[in-house]
XYZ file of C-alpha atoms in Angstrom:
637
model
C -71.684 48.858 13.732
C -75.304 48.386 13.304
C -75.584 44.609 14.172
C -77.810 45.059 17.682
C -81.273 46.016 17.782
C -82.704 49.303 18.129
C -82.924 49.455 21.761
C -79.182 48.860 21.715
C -78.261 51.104 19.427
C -75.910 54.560 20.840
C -77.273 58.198 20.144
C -74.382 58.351 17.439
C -75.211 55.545 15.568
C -79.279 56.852 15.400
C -77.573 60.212 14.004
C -75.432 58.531 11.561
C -78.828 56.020 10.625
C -81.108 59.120 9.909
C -77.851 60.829 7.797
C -78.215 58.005 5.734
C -82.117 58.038 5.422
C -84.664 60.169 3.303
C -85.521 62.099 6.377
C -88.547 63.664 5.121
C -89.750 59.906 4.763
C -88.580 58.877 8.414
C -90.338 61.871 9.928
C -94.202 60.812 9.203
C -92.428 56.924 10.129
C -92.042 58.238 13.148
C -95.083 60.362 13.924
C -96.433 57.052 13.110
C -94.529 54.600 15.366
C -94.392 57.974 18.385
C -97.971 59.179 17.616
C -95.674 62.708 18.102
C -97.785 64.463 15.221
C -95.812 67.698 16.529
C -92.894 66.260 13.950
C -95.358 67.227 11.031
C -93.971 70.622 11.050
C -95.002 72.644 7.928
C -91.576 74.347 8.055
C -90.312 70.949 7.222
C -92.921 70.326 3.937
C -91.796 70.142 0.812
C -93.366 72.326 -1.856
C -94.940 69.867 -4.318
C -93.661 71.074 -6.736
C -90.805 70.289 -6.366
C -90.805 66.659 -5.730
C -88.666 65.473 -8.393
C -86.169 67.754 -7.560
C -85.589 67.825 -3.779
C -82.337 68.564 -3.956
C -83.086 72.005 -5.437
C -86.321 72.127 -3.055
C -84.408 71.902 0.428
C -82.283 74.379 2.006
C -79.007 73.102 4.354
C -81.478 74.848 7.299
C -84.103 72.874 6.981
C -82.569 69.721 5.866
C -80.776 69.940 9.332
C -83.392 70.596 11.548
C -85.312 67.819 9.990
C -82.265 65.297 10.907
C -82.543 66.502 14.082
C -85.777 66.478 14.764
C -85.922 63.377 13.689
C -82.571 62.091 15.851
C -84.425 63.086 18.790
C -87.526 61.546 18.107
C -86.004 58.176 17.456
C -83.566 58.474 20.792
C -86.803 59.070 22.361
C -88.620 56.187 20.443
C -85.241 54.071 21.933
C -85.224 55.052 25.299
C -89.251 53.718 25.387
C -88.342 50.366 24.594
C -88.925 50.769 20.934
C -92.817 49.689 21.550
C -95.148 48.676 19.004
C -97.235 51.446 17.494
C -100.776 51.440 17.243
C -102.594 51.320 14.149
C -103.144 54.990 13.219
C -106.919 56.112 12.574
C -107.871 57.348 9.324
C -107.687 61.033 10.568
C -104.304 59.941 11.642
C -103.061 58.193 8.514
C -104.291 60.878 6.285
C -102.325 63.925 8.361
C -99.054 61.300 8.047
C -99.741 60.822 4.196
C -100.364 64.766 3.423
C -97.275 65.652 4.824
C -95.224 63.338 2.725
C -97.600 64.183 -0.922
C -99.120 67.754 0.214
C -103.074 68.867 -0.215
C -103.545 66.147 -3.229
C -104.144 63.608 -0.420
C -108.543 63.223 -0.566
C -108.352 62.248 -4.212
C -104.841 59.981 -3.787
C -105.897 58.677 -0.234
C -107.299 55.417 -1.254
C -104.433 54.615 -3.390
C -101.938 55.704 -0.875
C -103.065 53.672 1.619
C -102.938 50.781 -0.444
C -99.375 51.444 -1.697
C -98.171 51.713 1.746
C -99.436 48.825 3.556
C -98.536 50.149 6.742
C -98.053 46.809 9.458
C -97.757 44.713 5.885
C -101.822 45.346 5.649
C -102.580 43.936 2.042
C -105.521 46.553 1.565
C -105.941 45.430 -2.315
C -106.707 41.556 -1.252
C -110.223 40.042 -2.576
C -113.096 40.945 0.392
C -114.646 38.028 -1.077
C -114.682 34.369 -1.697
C -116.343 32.007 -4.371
C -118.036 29.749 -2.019
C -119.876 32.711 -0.197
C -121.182 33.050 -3.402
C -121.275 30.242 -6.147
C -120.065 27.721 -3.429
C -121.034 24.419 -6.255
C -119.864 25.928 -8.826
C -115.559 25.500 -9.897
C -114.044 27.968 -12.266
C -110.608 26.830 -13.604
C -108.321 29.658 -14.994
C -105.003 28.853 -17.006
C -102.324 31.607 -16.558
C -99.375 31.743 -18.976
C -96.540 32.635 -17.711
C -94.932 32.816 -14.045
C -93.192 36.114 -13.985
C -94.533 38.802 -12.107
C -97.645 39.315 -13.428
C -98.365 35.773 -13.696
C -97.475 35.090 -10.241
C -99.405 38.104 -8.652
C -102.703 36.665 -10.804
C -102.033 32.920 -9.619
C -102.579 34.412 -5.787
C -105.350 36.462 -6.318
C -107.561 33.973 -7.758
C -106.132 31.605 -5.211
C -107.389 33.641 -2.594
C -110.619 33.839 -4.250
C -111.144 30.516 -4.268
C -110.150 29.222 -8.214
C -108.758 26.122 -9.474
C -105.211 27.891 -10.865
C -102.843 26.367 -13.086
C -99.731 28.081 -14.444
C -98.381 27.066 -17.596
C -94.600 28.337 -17.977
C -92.261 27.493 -20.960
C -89.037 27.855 -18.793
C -87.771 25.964 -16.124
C -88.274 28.456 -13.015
C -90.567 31.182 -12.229
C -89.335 35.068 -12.342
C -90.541 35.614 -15.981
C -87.776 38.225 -17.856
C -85.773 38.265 -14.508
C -84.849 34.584 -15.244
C -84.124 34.868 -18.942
C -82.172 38.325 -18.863
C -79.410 37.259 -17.472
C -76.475 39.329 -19.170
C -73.652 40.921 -17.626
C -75.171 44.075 -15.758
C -79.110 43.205 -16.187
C -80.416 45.390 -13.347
C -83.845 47.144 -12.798
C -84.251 50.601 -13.776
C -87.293 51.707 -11.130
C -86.036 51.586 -7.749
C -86.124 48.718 -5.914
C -88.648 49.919 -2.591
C -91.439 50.770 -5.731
C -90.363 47.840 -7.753
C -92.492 45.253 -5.430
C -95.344 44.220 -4.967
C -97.534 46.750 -2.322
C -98.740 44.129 0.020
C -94.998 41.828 0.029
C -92.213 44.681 0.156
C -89.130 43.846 1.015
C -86.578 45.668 3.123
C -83.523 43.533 2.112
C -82.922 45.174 -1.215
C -79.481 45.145 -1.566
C -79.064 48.287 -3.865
C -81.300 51.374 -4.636
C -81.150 49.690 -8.191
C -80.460 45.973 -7.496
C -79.371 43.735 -10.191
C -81.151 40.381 -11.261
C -79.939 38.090 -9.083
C -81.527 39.998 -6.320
C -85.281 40.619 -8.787
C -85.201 37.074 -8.944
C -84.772 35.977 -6.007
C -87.395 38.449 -4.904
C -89.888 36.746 -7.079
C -88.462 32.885 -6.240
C -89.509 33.925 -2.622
C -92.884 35.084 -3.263
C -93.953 31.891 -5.217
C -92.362 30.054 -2.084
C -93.938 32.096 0.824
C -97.362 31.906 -0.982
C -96.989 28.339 -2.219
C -96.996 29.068 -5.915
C -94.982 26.400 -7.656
C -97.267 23.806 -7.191
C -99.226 25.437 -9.738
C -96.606 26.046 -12.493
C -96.263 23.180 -15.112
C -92.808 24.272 -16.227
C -91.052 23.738 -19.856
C -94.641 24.147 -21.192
C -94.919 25.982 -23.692
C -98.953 27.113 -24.584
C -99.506 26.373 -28.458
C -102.980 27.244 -28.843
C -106.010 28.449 -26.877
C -109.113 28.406 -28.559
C -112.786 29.228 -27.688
C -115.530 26.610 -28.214
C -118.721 28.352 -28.983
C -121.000 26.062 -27.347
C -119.580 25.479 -23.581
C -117.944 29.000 -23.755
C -114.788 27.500 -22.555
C -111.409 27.659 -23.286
C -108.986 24.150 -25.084
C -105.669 25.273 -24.396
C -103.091 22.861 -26.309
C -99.662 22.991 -24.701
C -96.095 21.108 -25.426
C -94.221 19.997 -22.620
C -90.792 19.116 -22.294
C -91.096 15.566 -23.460
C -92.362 17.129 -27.008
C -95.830 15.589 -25.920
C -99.078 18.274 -27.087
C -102.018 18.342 -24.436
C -105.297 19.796 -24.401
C -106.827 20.801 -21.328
C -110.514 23.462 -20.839
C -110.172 26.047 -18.653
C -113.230 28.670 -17.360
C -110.637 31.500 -17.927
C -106.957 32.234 -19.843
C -105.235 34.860 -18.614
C -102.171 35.805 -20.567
C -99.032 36.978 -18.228
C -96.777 37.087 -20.943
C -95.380 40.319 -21.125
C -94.194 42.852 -23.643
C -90.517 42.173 -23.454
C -89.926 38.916 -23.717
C -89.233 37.771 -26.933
C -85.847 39.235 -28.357
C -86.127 41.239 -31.557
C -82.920 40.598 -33.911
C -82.108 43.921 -36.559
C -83.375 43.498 -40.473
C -80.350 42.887 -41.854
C -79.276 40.943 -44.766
C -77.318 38.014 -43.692
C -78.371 37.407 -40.220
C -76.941 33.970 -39.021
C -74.639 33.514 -41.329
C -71.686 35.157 -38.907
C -69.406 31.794 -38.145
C -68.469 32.863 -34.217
C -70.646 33.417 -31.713
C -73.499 35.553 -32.116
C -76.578 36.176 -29.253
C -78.752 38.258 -28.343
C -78.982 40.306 -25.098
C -81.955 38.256 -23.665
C -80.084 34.918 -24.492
C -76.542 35.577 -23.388
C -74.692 32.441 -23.945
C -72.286 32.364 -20.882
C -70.036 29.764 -22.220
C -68.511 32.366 -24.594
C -65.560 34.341 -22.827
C -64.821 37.409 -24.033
C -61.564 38.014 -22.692
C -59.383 39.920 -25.094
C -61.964 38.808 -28.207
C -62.669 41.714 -30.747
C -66.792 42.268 -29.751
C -69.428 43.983 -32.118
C -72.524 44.966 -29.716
C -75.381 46.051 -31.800
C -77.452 48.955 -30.397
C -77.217 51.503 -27.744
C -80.790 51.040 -26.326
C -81.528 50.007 -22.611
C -79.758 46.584 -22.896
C -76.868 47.434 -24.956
C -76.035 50.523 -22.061
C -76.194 47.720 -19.128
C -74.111 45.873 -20.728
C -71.512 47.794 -22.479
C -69.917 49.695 -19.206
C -69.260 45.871 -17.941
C -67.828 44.216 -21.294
C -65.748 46.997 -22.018
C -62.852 46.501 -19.075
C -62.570 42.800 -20.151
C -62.380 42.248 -24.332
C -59.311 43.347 -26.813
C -61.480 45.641 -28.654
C -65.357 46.874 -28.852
C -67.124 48.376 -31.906
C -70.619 49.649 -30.945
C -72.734 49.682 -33.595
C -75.190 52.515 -32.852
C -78.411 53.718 -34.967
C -79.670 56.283 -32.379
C -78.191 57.042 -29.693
C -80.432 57.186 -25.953
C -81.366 60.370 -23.844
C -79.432 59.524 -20.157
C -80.992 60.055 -16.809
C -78.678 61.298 -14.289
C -78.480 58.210 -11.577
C -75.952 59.035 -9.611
C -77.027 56.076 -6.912
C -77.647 53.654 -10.020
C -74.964 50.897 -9.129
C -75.018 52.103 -5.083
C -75.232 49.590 -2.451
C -78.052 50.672 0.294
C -75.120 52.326 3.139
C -74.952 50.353 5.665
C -76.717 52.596 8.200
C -79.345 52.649 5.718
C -80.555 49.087 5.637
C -79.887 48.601 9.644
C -82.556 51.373 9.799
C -85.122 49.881 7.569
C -84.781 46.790 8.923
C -85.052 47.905 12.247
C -87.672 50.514 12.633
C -91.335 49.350 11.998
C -92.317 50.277 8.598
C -90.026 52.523 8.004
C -89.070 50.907 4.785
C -93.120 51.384 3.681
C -92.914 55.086 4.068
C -89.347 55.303 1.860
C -91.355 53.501 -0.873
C -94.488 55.725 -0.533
C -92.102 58.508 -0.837
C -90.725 57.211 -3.639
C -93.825 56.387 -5.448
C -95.505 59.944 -5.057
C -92.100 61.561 -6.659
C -92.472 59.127 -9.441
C -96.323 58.659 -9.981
C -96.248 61.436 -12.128
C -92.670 61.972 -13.255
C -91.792 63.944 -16.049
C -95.316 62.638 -18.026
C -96.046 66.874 -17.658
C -92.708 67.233 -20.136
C -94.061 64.681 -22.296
C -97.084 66.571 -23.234
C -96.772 68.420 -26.611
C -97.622 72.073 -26.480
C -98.812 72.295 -30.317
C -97.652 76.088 -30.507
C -94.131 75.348 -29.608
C -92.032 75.916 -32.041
C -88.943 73.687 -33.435
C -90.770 70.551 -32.618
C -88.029 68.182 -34.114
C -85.684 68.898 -31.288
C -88.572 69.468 -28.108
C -92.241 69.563 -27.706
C -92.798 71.970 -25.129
C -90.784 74.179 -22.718
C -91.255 71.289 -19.910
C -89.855 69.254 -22.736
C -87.419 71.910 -23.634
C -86.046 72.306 -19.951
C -86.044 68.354 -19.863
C -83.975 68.561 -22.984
C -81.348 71.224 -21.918
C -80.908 69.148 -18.586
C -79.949 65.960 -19.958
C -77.419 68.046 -22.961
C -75.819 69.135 -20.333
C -75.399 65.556 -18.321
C -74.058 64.326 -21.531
C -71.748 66.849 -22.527
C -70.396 66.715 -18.909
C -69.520 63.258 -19.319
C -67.994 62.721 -22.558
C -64.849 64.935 -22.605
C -64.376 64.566 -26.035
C -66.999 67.035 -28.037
C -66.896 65.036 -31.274
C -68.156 62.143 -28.983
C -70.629 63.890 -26.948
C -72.513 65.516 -30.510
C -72.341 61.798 -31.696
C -74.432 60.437 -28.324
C -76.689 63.604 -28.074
C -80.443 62.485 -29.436
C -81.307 64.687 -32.327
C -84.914 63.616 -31.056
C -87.174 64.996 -28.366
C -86.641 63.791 -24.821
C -88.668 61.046 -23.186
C -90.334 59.995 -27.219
C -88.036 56.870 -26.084
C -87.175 55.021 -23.471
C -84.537 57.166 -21.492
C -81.677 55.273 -19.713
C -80.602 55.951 -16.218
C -76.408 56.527 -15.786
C -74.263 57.365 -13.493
C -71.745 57.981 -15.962
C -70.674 54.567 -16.515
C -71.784 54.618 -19.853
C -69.194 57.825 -21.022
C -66.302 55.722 -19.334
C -66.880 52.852 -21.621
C -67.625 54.286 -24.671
C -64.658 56.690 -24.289
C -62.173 53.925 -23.616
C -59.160 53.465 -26.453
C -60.111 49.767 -26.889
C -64.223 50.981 -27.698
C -65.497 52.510 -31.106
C -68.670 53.790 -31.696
C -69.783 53.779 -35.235
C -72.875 55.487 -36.540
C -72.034 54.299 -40.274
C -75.291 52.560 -40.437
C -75.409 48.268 -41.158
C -75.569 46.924 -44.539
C -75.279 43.163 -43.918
C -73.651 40.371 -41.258
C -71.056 38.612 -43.015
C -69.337 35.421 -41.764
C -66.266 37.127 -40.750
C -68.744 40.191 -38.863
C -70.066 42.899 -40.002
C -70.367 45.414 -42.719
C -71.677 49.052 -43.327
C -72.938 50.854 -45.737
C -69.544 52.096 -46.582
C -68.487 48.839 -47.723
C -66.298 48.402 -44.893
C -66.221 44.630 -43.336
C -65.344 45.604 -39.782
C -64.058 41.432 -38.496
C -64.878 40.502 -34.993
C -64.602 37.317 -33.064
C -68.273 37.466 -31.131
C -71.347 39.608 -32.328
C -73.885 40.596 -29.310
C -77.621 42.027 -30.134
C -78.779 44.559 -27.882
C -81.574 45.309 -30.187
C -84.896 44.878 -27.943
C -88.060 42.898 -28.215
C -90.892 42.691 -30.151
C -92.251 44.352 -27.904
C -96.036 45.237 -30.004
C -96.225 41.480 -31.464
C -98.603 40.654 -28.186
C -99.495 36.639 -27.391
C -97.029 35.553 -30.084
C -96.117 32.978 -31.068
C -99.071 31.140 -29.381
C -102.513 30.854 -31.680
C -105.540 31.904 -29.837
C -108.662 31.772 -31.780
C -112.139 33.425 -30.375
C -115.717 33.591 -31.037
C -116.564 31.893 -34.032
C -112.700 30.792 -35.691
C -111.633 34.410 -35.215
C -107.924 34.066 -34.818
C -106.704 37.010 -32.917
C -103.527 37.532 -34.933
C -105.483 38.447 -38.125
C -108.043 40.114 -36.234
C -105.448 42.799 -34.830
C -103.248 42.572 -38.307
C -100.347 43.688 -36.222
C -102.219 46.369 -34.550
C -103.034 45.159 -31.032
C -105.475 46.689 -29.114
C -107.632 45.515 -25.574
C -110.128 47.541 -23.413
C -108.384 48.676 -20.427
C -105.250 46.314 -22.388
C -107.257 43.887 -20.650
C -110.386 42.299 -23.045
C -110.847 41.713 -26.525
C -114.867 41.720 -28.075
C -115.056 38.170 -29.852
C -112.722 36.848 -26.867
C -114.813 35.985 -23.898
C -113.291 35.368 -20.630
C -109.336 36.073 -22.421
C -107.505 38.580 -20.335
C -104.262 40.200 -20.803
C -101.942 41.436 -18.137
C -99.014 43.894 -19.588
C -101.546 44.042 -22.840
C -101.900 46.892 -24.914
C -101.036 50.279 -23.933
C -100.482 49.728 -20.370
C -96.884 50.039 -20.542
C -95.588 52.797 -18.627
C -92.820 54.401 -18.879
C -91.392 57.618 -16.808
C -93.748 57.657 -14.016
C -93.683 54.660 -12.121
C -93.498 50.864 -11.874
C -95.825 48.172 -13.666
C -95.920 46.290 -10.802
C -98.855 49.150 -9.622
C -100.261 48.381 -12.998
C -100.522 44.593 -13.275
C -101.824 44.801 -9.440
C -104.347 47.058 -10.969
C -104.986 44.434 -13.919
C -105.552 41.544 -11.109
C -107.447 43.762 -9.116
C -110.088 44.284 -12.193
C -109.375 40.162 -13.086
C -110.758 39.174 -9.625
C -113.779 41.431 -10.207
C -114.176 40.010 -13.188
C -114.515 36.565 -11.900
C -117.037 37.472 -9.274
C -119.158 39.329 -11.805
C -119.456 35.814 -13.396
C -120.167 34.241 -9.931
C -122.889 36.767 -8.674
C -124.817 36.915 -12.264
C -124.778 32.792 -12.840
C -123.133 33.268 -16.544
C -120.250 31.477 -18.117
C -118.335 34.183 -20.146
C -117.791 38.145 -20.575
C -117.725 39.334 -23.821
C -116.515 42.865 -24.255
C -118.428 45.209 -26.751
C -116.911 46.469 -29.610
C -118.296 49.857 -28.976
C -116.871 50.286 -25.732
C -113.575 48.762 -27.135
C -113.526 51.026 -30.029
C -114.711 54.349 -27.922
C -111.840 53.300 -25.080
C -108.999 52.880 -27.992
C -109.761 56.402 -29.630
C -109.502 57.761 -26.364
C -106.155 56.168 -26.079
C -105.056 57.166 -29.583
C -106.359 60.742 -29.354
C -103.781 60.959 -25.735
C -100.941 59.114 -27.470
C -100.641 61.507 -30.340
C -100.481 64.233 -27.378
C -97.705 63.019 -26.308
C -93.761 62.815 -27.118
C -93.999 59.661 -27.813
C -96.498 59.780 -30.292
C -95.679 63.122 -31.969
C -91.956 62.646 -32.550
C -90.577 61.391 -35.668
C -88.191 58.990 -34.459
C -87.832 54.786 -34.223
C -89.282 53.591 -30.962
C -90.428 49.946 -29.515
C -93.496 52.194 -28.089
C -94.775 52.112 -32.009
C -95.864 49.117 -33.692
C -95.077 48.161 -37.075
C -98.344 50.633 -38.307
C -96.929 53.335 -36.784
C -99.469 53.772 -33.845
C -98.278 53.705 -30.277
C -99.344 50.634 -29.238
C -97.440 50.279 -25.433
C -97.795 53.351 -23.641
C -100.664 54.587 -21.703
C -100.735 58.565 -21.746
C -103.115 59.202 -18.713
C -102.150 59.403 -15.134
C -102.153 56.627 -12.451
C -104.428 57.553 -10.357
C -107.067 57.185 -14.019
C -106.016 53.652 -14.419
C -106.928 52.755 -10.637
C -109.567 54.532 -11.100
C -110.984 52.665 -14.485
C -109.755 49.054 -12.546
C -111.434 49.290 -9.469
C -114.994 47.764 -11.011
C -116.438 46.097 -14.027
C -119.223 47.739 -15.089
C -121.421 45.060 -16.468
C -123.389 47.313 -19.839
C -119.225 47.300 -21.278
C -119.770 43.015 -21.478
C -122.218 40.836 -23.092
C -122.799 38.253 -20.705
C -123.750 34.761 -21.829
């Protein structure tokens, strides 16, 4: 079934495609492509409110007469040749996009629109071009790194007309979807929102797709948009540092060959990421283990661990990815676990797209866009209401707020429906609030695993690695044949390991003393034309997909640029008292949140304690603070 085209497809296979679909995304798809408006029935809205749960928002009633209102608009659409739609008007577009998001649609619009690139419009591409404006005048920009933010920056100044090169220290582009590559490494946003806005793809093979399929989503972009031939790979970037006089950049680099080079650039931009380099536990005798030990984000394939006695070392995002797929194959598992992760009810999380599904996004015109503006309005504000703190609520150690407190009772009882055994489910319920860390999506998988005879969990606490494998703080030496670390990144040790000195000899390292901050995460005062994408406090984490935020960050980049262009100067300079102002801002929103208020270990904190990834505010105010450089917040020289 589902091999011909639309026009060849019977009225039972349309029925069984829209059973499959998110109808309340295919009906504006096909107001759209039928310019029937009539199937914008307000007996067929959802009640905002109740995005995020849908299920609980939509009666049997009206769930079936919007399949079948749908069904017989898209026999209709069939039976007319399945012609080509016309672009809708704005009055048009807007009526489609308020019945998917509701009456929040004039202050969304612009953002909407972007996000669904309706005909594969790329609405956030440069309007303008460095010859129309500075055409004798070259501006060379290194970028580090050619994962996803890396790549989306090496385009956008393409298109704007800069000399680009990318400097990666691997050998391919996909940035953390080429070095994660352990058993079960999958994304944890859903695929339609995890994609660029302007090059979406309708081929996803799962709701959550693993990362073979992330990186081959990212191999194809760099092809499609000619990429590689910018990327120097196995270079690894040493050193950038400012001289004073040309207000230009020396970046010093090492290359495969062990050779060091030093190149000027107009322009770094740092595409590093947050996750990238893995974090091992502070433990006395780390290395010393004789058999195999790796990390997570360096899984050494050439081990097998068929019937081998495995230690796995956290329970974090990693560890829970990988555990459910280790556990059918070794002799025995011992899960060493300091505290245990709040679970997100996923019941699609390992689901292939149904069959009918992906026939129907691939074969009705931008269908696909609508699912993943659907998908971005439920998530674009998540459950960031639930991780404010209400500061009267009482017994804050356990929630911060009733929001928080529902949140709280919701995932209990996911957790104690999964692990049969009570002891067990106590053991893997977070005596922390929910959402002050990163919560893990399951579909259960991770219960089966942990409650299998050959797996132990132990909650004993570390003392040291031994050569033989591990011992707690009981004394007990607890012998294992391979030792895995799913213990994170150092995730708030930004730019590292690479020296970047500013303005003067400032080196950036001492300047932030392990307390990073950026304006916007983007510039530093002392640090002209340096720009981070994924910097500080842009990391978000239960509403949404950074992909929206690094677009954002290039966005701002490329206005950046032409600031430069349209003024003559040579460099930006960002004031320390808009710096300063913008991080107390920050600061004052982070300790407002879970995340900030909870006493409990978290990557979100640096080593001082402050929350250093997360930004507390909404979407909608970081497009909003991206969409122009305001020239007073720069020195310009």
């Amino acid at each position: 079934m589902f091999s011909g085209e639309l026009v060849d497809a019977s009225d039972a296979e349309l029925a069984e495609a829209v059973a499959a679909a998110d109808v309340f995304a295919l009906l504006p798809a096909l107001a759209h492509l039928t310019g029937d408006l009539s199937l914008l029935r307000d007996d067929l809205r959802l009640p905002p409110e109740m995005l995020l749960n849908v299920e609980l928002a939509v009666t049997e009633e009206q769930l079936a007469a919007a399949r079948e209102a749908a069904v017989r608009a898209l026999i209709r659409y069939r039976d007319a040749g399945a012609p080509k739609a016309p672009s809708p008007t704005p009055e048009v577009l807007h009526q489609l996009i308020e019945f998917l998001v509701g009456p929040s649609t004039d202050e969304w619009f612009p953002v909407l629109r972007e996000e669904l690139a309706l005909e594969g419009a790329d609405h956030r591409a440069p309007t303008w071009h460095r010859e129309e404006i500075a055409p004798d005048r070259r501006v060379r920009v290194a970028i580090i790194g050619a994962g996803m933010s890396g790549l989306l920056a090496a385009h956008r100044l393409g298109q704007v007309g800069c000399d680009v090169v990318i400097l990666e220290k691997d050998s391919d582009v996909g940035g953390t979807w080429w070095e994660n590559t352990y058993p079960g490494c999958r994304v944890d946003v859903p695929n339609t929102f995890y994609s660029y806005s302007f090059f979406q793809s309708d081929e996803w093979p799962q709701f959550f797709s693993t990362q073979p399929a992330l990186l081959a989503y990212f191999r194809r972009f760099a092809d499609e948009h000619r990429l590689r031939r910018l990327v120097r790979f196995d270079t690894e970037v040493l050193e950038a540092r400012l001289d004073d006089d040309e207000q230009r950049w020396r970046v010093t680099t090492r290359g495969s060959d062990g050779q060091e080079a030093t190149e000027e650039y107009d322009l770094v931009v740092s595409a590093v990421g947050q996750l990238n380099r893995p974090k091992l536990p502070d433990v006395p005798g780390i290395g010393s283990f004789e058999g195999p030990a790796f990390h997570t984000g360096q899984w050494d394939h050439s081990v097998d661990l068929a019937g081998k006695r495995v230690a796995v070392i956290g329970t974090g995002a990693s560890a829970a990815q990988v555990i459910p797929e280790i556990a059918p194959i070794v002799g025995a598992l011992r899960v060493f676990q300091r505290t245990p992760p709040w679970l997100a009810p996923t019941p699609n999380y390992h689901d292939d797209l149904p069959e009918a599904l992906r026939w129907l996004m691939t074969h009705l015109p931008d269908y696909a866009h609508w699912d993943r503006l659907w998908t971005f309005w439920r998530m674009h504000e998540g459950l960031l209401p639930a991780a404010a703190v209400d500061p009267e609520w009482p017994d804050q150690e356990r929630s911060m707020s009733m929001l928080n407190e529902f949140v709280r009772q919701m995932l209990t009882a996911h957790i104690e429906a999964e692990f049969t055994d009570p002891e067990l489910a106590a053991t893997m319920t977070p005596p922390y609030p929910p959402l002050a860390k990163r919560v893990v999506r399951d579909n259960g998988s991770w219960a089966r695993a942990l409650q299998r005879d050959n797996v132990t969990v132990d909650t004993t606490g570390i003392a040291a690695i031994t050569p033989r494998g591990v011992r707690t703080v009981d004394g007990v030496e607890h012998e294992v044949d391979v030792i895995i670390y799913g213990t994170g990144f150092t995730a708030s040790e930004f730019l590292t390991p690479m020296r970047v000195v500013g303005t003067g000899g400032v080196d950036l390292h001492e300047r932030w003393a392990g307390d990073a901050r950026a304006y916007l995460g983007l510039t530093i005062p002392e640090f002209p034309n340096l720009f981070l994408l994924y910097g500080p406090n842009t990391n978000i984490v239960i509403n949404g997909s950074i992909i929206y935020f690094s677009e954002c960050e290039v966005h701002y980049l490329t206005e950046a640029v032409r600031l430069l262009l349209e003024t003559g100067k040579r460099s930006m300079d960002c004031r320390s008292e808009v710096h300063d102002a913008y991080n107390e801002r920050i600061d004052a929103a982070n300790r407002q949140m879970v995340w900030g208020a909870a006493e409990v270990n978290s990557w979100y904190r640096n080593k001082k304690g402050r929350v250093a990834q997360n930004w507390p505010f909404s979407l909608l105010d970081y497009w909003r603070q991206t969409r122009e450089v305001d020239p007073d917040d720069y020195v310009l020289r």
